[in-house]
């Protein structure tokens, strides 16, 4: 049991949640972002700031779980977990002791569409940290013993997720939304796929994914751009020039299915999915504002007001716009006492129908715009790691360096008609509904 | 977006269990150190208003963001007997409007500027916070001060909110085999002190909570002389003081004395254990908790020694338990140790492990016991103490990268009755801990009779 800070809040966001680059920045930091090209030609963005004597690095390689070979789901996740198990002539124990002795925080993780990594280090240790990172990226040991240890932990988690209502529900939803696309697979694999992964697979996937042409880098903190450029070269220039990624097609999710999973739980959990819009879609902001009004706010959304505040049926309820690299959808959900699930679902569907038919009120849209404009700095600029992640996101989305200063125009130009139109387009579709609990919630749901 | 790596590799030093109003937190864990010894440390200011409100300002001018927190020095340990969950119930009800402000207006104003807000209840304190732009600081201070004194409750809000909390309990406890067992373990560890009662309350007692109970708790505990105001971020201390005087400063001090829970847990005499079988459990797990002193109750230096002992035993991948069980013997997929230093009363030191493959909970328990016995018998080494100490001290500087972390650190320590100096001197006190100090606390506190062992098992 991990006793550390919980990694993510216990929200109802069952599926991958990605940062949306929306809002605006009024602070000095955004304006201070610089693009630098290293001597070997690697471009990165940097915010130089000496307030706190630390340096934070964030980076991302395009291609994560969506590159897992058939029958080997979980490979990218295992690769990420294996990265710091020995490197550059050090075994796993030596490497971890070295990182600890220098006070370097380093980690790797895999998502659906990218493998990412990050490092946070005291300014006085920054050179040593980049040297260690160079060894890890270029020559990870991938010790067999470490692979077996990590595999055992992954398999244990996979088995545990079979009795987790949330995990079962998320799998069922994904399977049916994205049948036969890589997105339909769990990014952490299952007992069968994890058992098949070999050390050779990991070595090959490392070579295929970690290259220079699919890499984005953000650096924040107490370091001069020219020093950062030199260290970026040291850490990344030995990587292959080009990644060898399998092409991944765009996918339109399938909606309209109704599934119930019989499971003896104290609460019934309900999840629905509807069409979304991709990040590059011109209607993205209209959809984002609409979702905020429907179920995106903390203590202020239509779903929160109707289902929790007025009636006390749930503790958590919300909706979320998910933008993946190759797809998009809108999800919403809650958990409640089994005998109340039908009532809560009806209320949620009523709110969705009403939004589809009438759109928001003018006042609601104004309030949502103000929220989205103000939230960016508050949510994304108060720590170096968030800023560094933001630099990576903007680059990965191929947005210009001054993009955040242009945000207010885009947001303010969204009209009530735009939002009504997108609400009607997305929410008039028959939703996918998956429920898990001791008794069915819908009469016409298929047993899964 | 907080990436997994960023959070998972942080080393947090203060662990506090909390129950929250919204979707934002379950267990709050805060770093229990501060960047007090580093050059260029933040200039912390402290003021005391005439009505007894303590004000702390932590400037961080890097981004146009302010974290505003009010901490009441009362939590679930102050729940009257038979009314468990009352402090947490009131936390929810604090969002229902006041004599001057209709329900929803405050949250609406925070949302309008894109702010974040939430609240959480622990055994020792209850905190409310907003994260907003600097221009909005005065606004949130006005509303937060207003609800410190003018809360109005109607019967209409009581039942729906109790139902929300019952759903919260179903999702936190009933849906989690570990949560179910945890409530029993707490009751065993604390046979007398209210820390043995769940923060969220027992279900049958939540159902019985009434408007009058909440109002009485509010009148007794929600007052400037029982609160700490922490403002961190893009602010000037003098400006915060002026705003605080214009808002909170107008409130009268409370009348009479704040009822404080003064129960002391008696010394434990017998090892206890609890075993729980649940069909949702797939891999069994083992945990052991020892009743130990906290930073508030310990003799000088003992809590620091316990912190370092936890690090040496099992705080990281270089620690003894990890090396022995996970790397060398390969009998566990996860194992470690922790110490929850932040507590007003006696607190917990924990050991845990989850068996790998064909190994059993008993194998894991035995291996952890061997590691512990070795330390009790032969002591820790100078080398590993220094290694863990340096890691701890290096991590302190990272706290300064987050105004939220700093606000929570100062708020926590002051709410528990500590002082700012305790935070600033912590690195020096950690530096002063010797091998003998660590060995002494291991031998004194990690004894079987002080412990509760819990086994979570699959249904046979």
mmCIF file of N, CA and C in Angstrom, chain A residues 313-361:
data_model
loop_
_atom_site.group_PDB
_atom_site.id
_atom_site.type_symbol
_atom_site.label_atom_id
_atom_site.label_comp_id
_atom_site.label_asym_id
_atom_site.label_seq_id
_atom_site.Cartn_x
_atom_site.Cartn_y
_atom_site.Cartn_z
ATOM 1 N N UNK A 313 -27.982 13.225 -3.791
ATOM 2 C CA UNK A 313 -27.937 11.842 -4.283
ATOM 3 C C UNK A 313 -26.504 11.323 -4.443
ATOM 4 N N UNK A 314 -25.543 12.208 -4.582
ATOM 5 C CA UNK A 314 -24.174 11.774 -4.860
ATOM 6 C C UNK A 314 -23.182 12.641 -4.082
ATOM 7 N N UNK A 315 -21.957 12.115 -3.952
ATOM 8 C CA UNK A 315 -20.868 12.921 -3.396
ATOM 9 C C UNK A 315 -20.075 13.562 -4.531
ATOM 10 N N UNK A 316 -19.899 12.805 -5.590
ATOM 11 C CA UNK A 316 -19.135 13.269 -6.751
ATOM 12 C C UNK A 316 -19.972 13.186 -7.996
ATOM 13 N N UNK A 317 -19.978 14.225 -8.792
ATOM 14 C CA UNK A 317 -20.568 14.103 -10.123
ATOM 15 C C UNK A 317 -19.899 15.128 -11.016
ATOM 16 N N UNK A 318 -19.671 14.767 -12.253
ATOM 17 C CA UNK A 318 -19.043 15.725 -13.144
ATOM 18 C C UNK A 318 -18.977 15.185 -14.551
ATOM 19 N N UNK A 319 -18.613 16.070 -15.454
ATOM 20 C CA UNK A 319 -18.402 15.644 -16.829
ATOM 21 C C UNK A 319 -17.027 16.113 -17.261
ATOM 22 N N UNK A 320 -16.503 15.475 -18.277
ATOM 23 C CA UNK A 320 -15.127 15.731 -18.658
ATOM 24 C C UNK A 320 -14.956 15.571 -20.159
ATOM 25 N N UNK A 321 -14.266 16.509 -20.751
ATOM 26 C CA UNK A 321 -14.001 16.451 -22.179
ATOM 27 C C UNK A 321 -12.626 15.815 -22.351
ATOM 28 N N UNK A 322 -12.568 14.657 -22.970
ATOM 29 C CA UNK A 322 -11.284 13.992 -23.146
ATOM 30 C C UNK A 322 -10.798 14.168 -24.574
ATOM 31 N N UNK A 323 -9.603 14.736 -24.711
ATOM 32 C CA UNK A 323 -9.031 14.858 -26.048
ATOM 33 C C UNK A 323 -7.799 13.983 -26.113
ATOM 34 N N UNK A 324 -7.866 12.967 -26.935
ATOM 35 C CA UNK A 324 -6.715 12.116 -27.185
ATOM 36 C C UNK A 324 -6.100 12.573 -28.506
ATOM 37 N N UNK A 325 -4.915 12.033 -28.813
ATOM 38 C CA UNK A 325 -4.284 12.452 -30.062
ATOM 39 C C UNK A 325 -5.111 12.002 -31.273
ATOM 40 N N UNK A 326 -5.791 10.857 -31.126
ATOM 41 C CA UNK A 326 -6.486 10.293 -32.290
ATOM 42 C C UNK A 326 -7.990 10.158 -32.091
ATOM 43 N N UNK A 327 -8.520 10.756 -31.044
ATOM 44 C CA UNK A 327 -9.959 10.663 -30.829
ATOM 45 C C UNK A 327 -10.382 11.676 -29.783
ATOM 46 N N UNK A 328 -11.688 11.732 -29.535
ATOM 47 C CA UNK A 328 -12.206 12.640 -28.507
ATOM 48 C C UNK A 328 -13.581 12.145 -28.079
ATOM 49 N N UNK A 329 -13.917 12.378 -26.826
ATOM 50 C CA UNK A 329 -15.256 12.033 -26.345
ATOM 51 C C UNK A 329 -15.521 12.845 -25.093
ATOM 52 N N UNK A 330 -16.785 12.885 -24.693
ATOM 53 C CA UNK A 330 -17.183 13.573 -23.468
ATOM 54 C C UNK A 330 -17.732 12.502 -22.538
ATOM 55 N N UNK A 331 -17.272 12.483 -21.294
ATOM 56 C CA UNK A 331 -17.781 11.471 -20.368
ATOM 57 C C UNK A 331 -18.370 12.150 -19.143
ATOM 58 N N UNK A 332 -19.277 11.445 -18.491
ATOM 59 C CA UNK A 332 -19.864 11.952 -17.254
ATOM 60 C C UNK A 332 -20.211 10.758 -16.387
ATOM 61 N N UNK A 333 -20.251 10.962 -15.072
ATOM 62 C CA UNK A 333 -20.562 9.818 -14.226
ATOM 63 C C UNK A 333 -20.653 10.159 -12.760
ATOM 64 N N UNK A 334 -21.054 9.143 -11.988
ATOM 65 C CA UNK A 334 -21.239 9.293 -10.543
ATOM 66 C C UNK A 334 -21.349 7.912 -9.910
ATOM 67 N N UNK A 335 -21.321 7.863 -8.572
ATOM 68 C CA UNK A 335 -21.639 6.647 -7.816
ATOM 69 C C UNK A 335 -22.705 6.994 -6.791
ATOM 70 N N UNK A 336 -23.597 6.069 -6.531
ATOM 71 C CA UNK A 336 -24.643 6.325 -5.537
ATOM 72 C C UNK A 336 -25.232 5.016 -5.030
ATOM 73 N N UNK A 337 -26.024 5.111 -3.959
ATOM 74 C CA UNK A 337 -26.697 3.938 -3.387
ATOM 75 C C UNK A 337 -27.497 3.257 -4.504
ATOM 76 N N UNK A 338 -27.415 1.936 -4.613
ATOM 77 C CA UNK A 338 -28.027 1.270 -5.770
ATOM 78 C C UNK A 338 -29.486 1.646 -6.032
ATOM 79 N N UNK A 339 -30.286 1.824 -4.983
ATOM 80 C CA UNK A 339 -31.709 2.112 -5.223
ATOM 81 C C UNK A 339 -31.946 3.526 -5.747
ATOM 82 N N UNK A 340 -30.914 4.384 -5.700
ATOM 83 C CA UNK A 340 -31.075 5.756 -6.189
ATOM 84 C C UNK A 340 -30.469 5.965 -7.574
ATOM 85 N N UNK A 341 -29.791 4.938 -8.098
ATOM 86 C CA UNK A 341 -29.008 5.125 -9.319
ATOM 87 C C UNK A 341 -29.887 5.538 -10.504
ATOM 88 N N UNK A 342 -31.067 4.929 -10.601
ATOM 89 C CA UNK A 342 -31.961 5.243 -11.716
ATOM 90 C C UNK A 342 -32.398 6.698 -11.688
ATOM 91 N N UNK A 343 -32.751 7.167 -10.495
ATOM 92 C CA UNK A 343 -33.189 8.563 -10.339
ATOM 93 C C UNK A 343 -32.051 9.529 -10.711
ATOM 94 N N UNK A 344 -30.848 9.227 -10.220
ATOM 95 C CA UNK A 344 -29.711 10.114 -10.504
ATOM 96 C C UNK A 344 -29.379 10.101 -12.000
ATOM 97 N N UNK A 345 -29.459 8.924 -12.613
ATOM 98 C CA UNK A 345 -29.170 8.842 -14.053
ATOM 99 C C UNK A 345 -30.202 9.634 -14.855
ATOM 100 N N UNK A 346 -31.487 9.504 -14.475
ATOM 101 C CA UNK A 346 -32.526 10.274 -15.172
ATOM 102 C C UNK A 346 -32.248 11.769 -15.085
ATOM 103 N N UNK A 347 -31.869 12.212 -13.898
ATOM 104 C CA UNK A 347 -31.573 13.637 -13.716
ATOM 105 C C UNK A 347 -30.409 14.061 -14.614
ATOM 106 N N UNK A 348 -29.382 13.219 -14.654
ATOM 107 C CA UNK A 348 -28.214 13.556 -15.460
ATOM 108 C C UNK A 348 -28.607 13.629 -16.942
ATOM 109 N N UNK A 349 -29.376 12.653 -17.410
ATOM 110 C CA UNK A 349 -29.782 12.643 -18.817
ATOM 111 C C UNK A 349 -30.714 13.818 -19.126
ATOM 112 N N UNK A 350 -31.546 14.198 -18.145
ATOM 113 C CA UNK A 350 -32.408 15.384 -18.332
ATOM 114 C C UNK A 350 -31.566 16.638 -18.544
ATOM 115 N N UNK A 351 -30.528 16.785 -17.722
ATOM 116 C CA UNK A 351 -29.659 17.958 -17.854
ATOM 117 C C UNK A 351 -28.972 17.967 -19.213
ATOM 118 N N UNK A 352 -28.542 16.794 -19.655
ATOM 119 C CA UNK A 352 -27.862 16.699 -20.956
ATOM 120 C C UNK A 352 -28.841 17.038 -22.075
ATOM 121 N N UNK A 353 -30.065 16.504 -21.964
ATOM 122 C CA UNK A 353 -31.086 16.776 -22.980
ATOM 123 C C UNK A 353 -31.392 18.275 -23.027
ATOM 124 N N UNK A 354 -31.548 18.859 -21.842
ATOM 125 C CA UNK A 354 -31.891 20.282 -21.803
ATOM 126 C C UNK A 354 -30.761 21.136 -22.393
ATOM 127 N N UNK A 355 -29.528 20.732 -22.141
ATOM 128 C CA UNK A 355 -28.397 21.461 -22.726
ATOM 129 C C UNK A 355 -28.383 21.264 -24.246
ATOM 130 N N UNK A 356 -28.703 20.056 -24.702
ATOM 131 C CA UNK A 356 -28.716 19.789 -26.142
ATOM 132 C C UNK A 356 -29.787 20.626 -26.833
ATOM 133 N N UNK A 357 -30.944 20.758 -26.178
ATOM 134 C CA UNK A 357 -32.076 21.442 -26.815
ATOM 135 C C UNK A 357 -31.963 22.959 -26.733
ATOM 136 N N UNK A 358 -31.511 23.468 -25.590
ATOM 137 C CA UNK A 358 -31.561 24.920 -25.385
ATOM 138 C C UNK A 358 -30.196 25.587 -25.231
ATOM 139 N N UNK A 359 -29.157 24.783 -25.032
ATOM 140 C CA UNK A 359 -27.852 25.393 -24.780
ATOM 141 C C UNK A 359 -27.858 26.099 -23.438
ATOM 142 N N UNK A 360 -26.776 26.826 -23.124
ATOM 143 C CA UNK A 360 -26.710 27.519 -21.837
ATOM 144 C C UNK A 360 -27.419 28.876 -21.883
ATOM 145 N N UNK A 361 -27.622 29.465 -20.725
ATOM 146 C CA UNK A 361 -28.087 30.857 -20.629
ATOM 147 C C UNK A 361 -26.888 31.772 -20.928
#
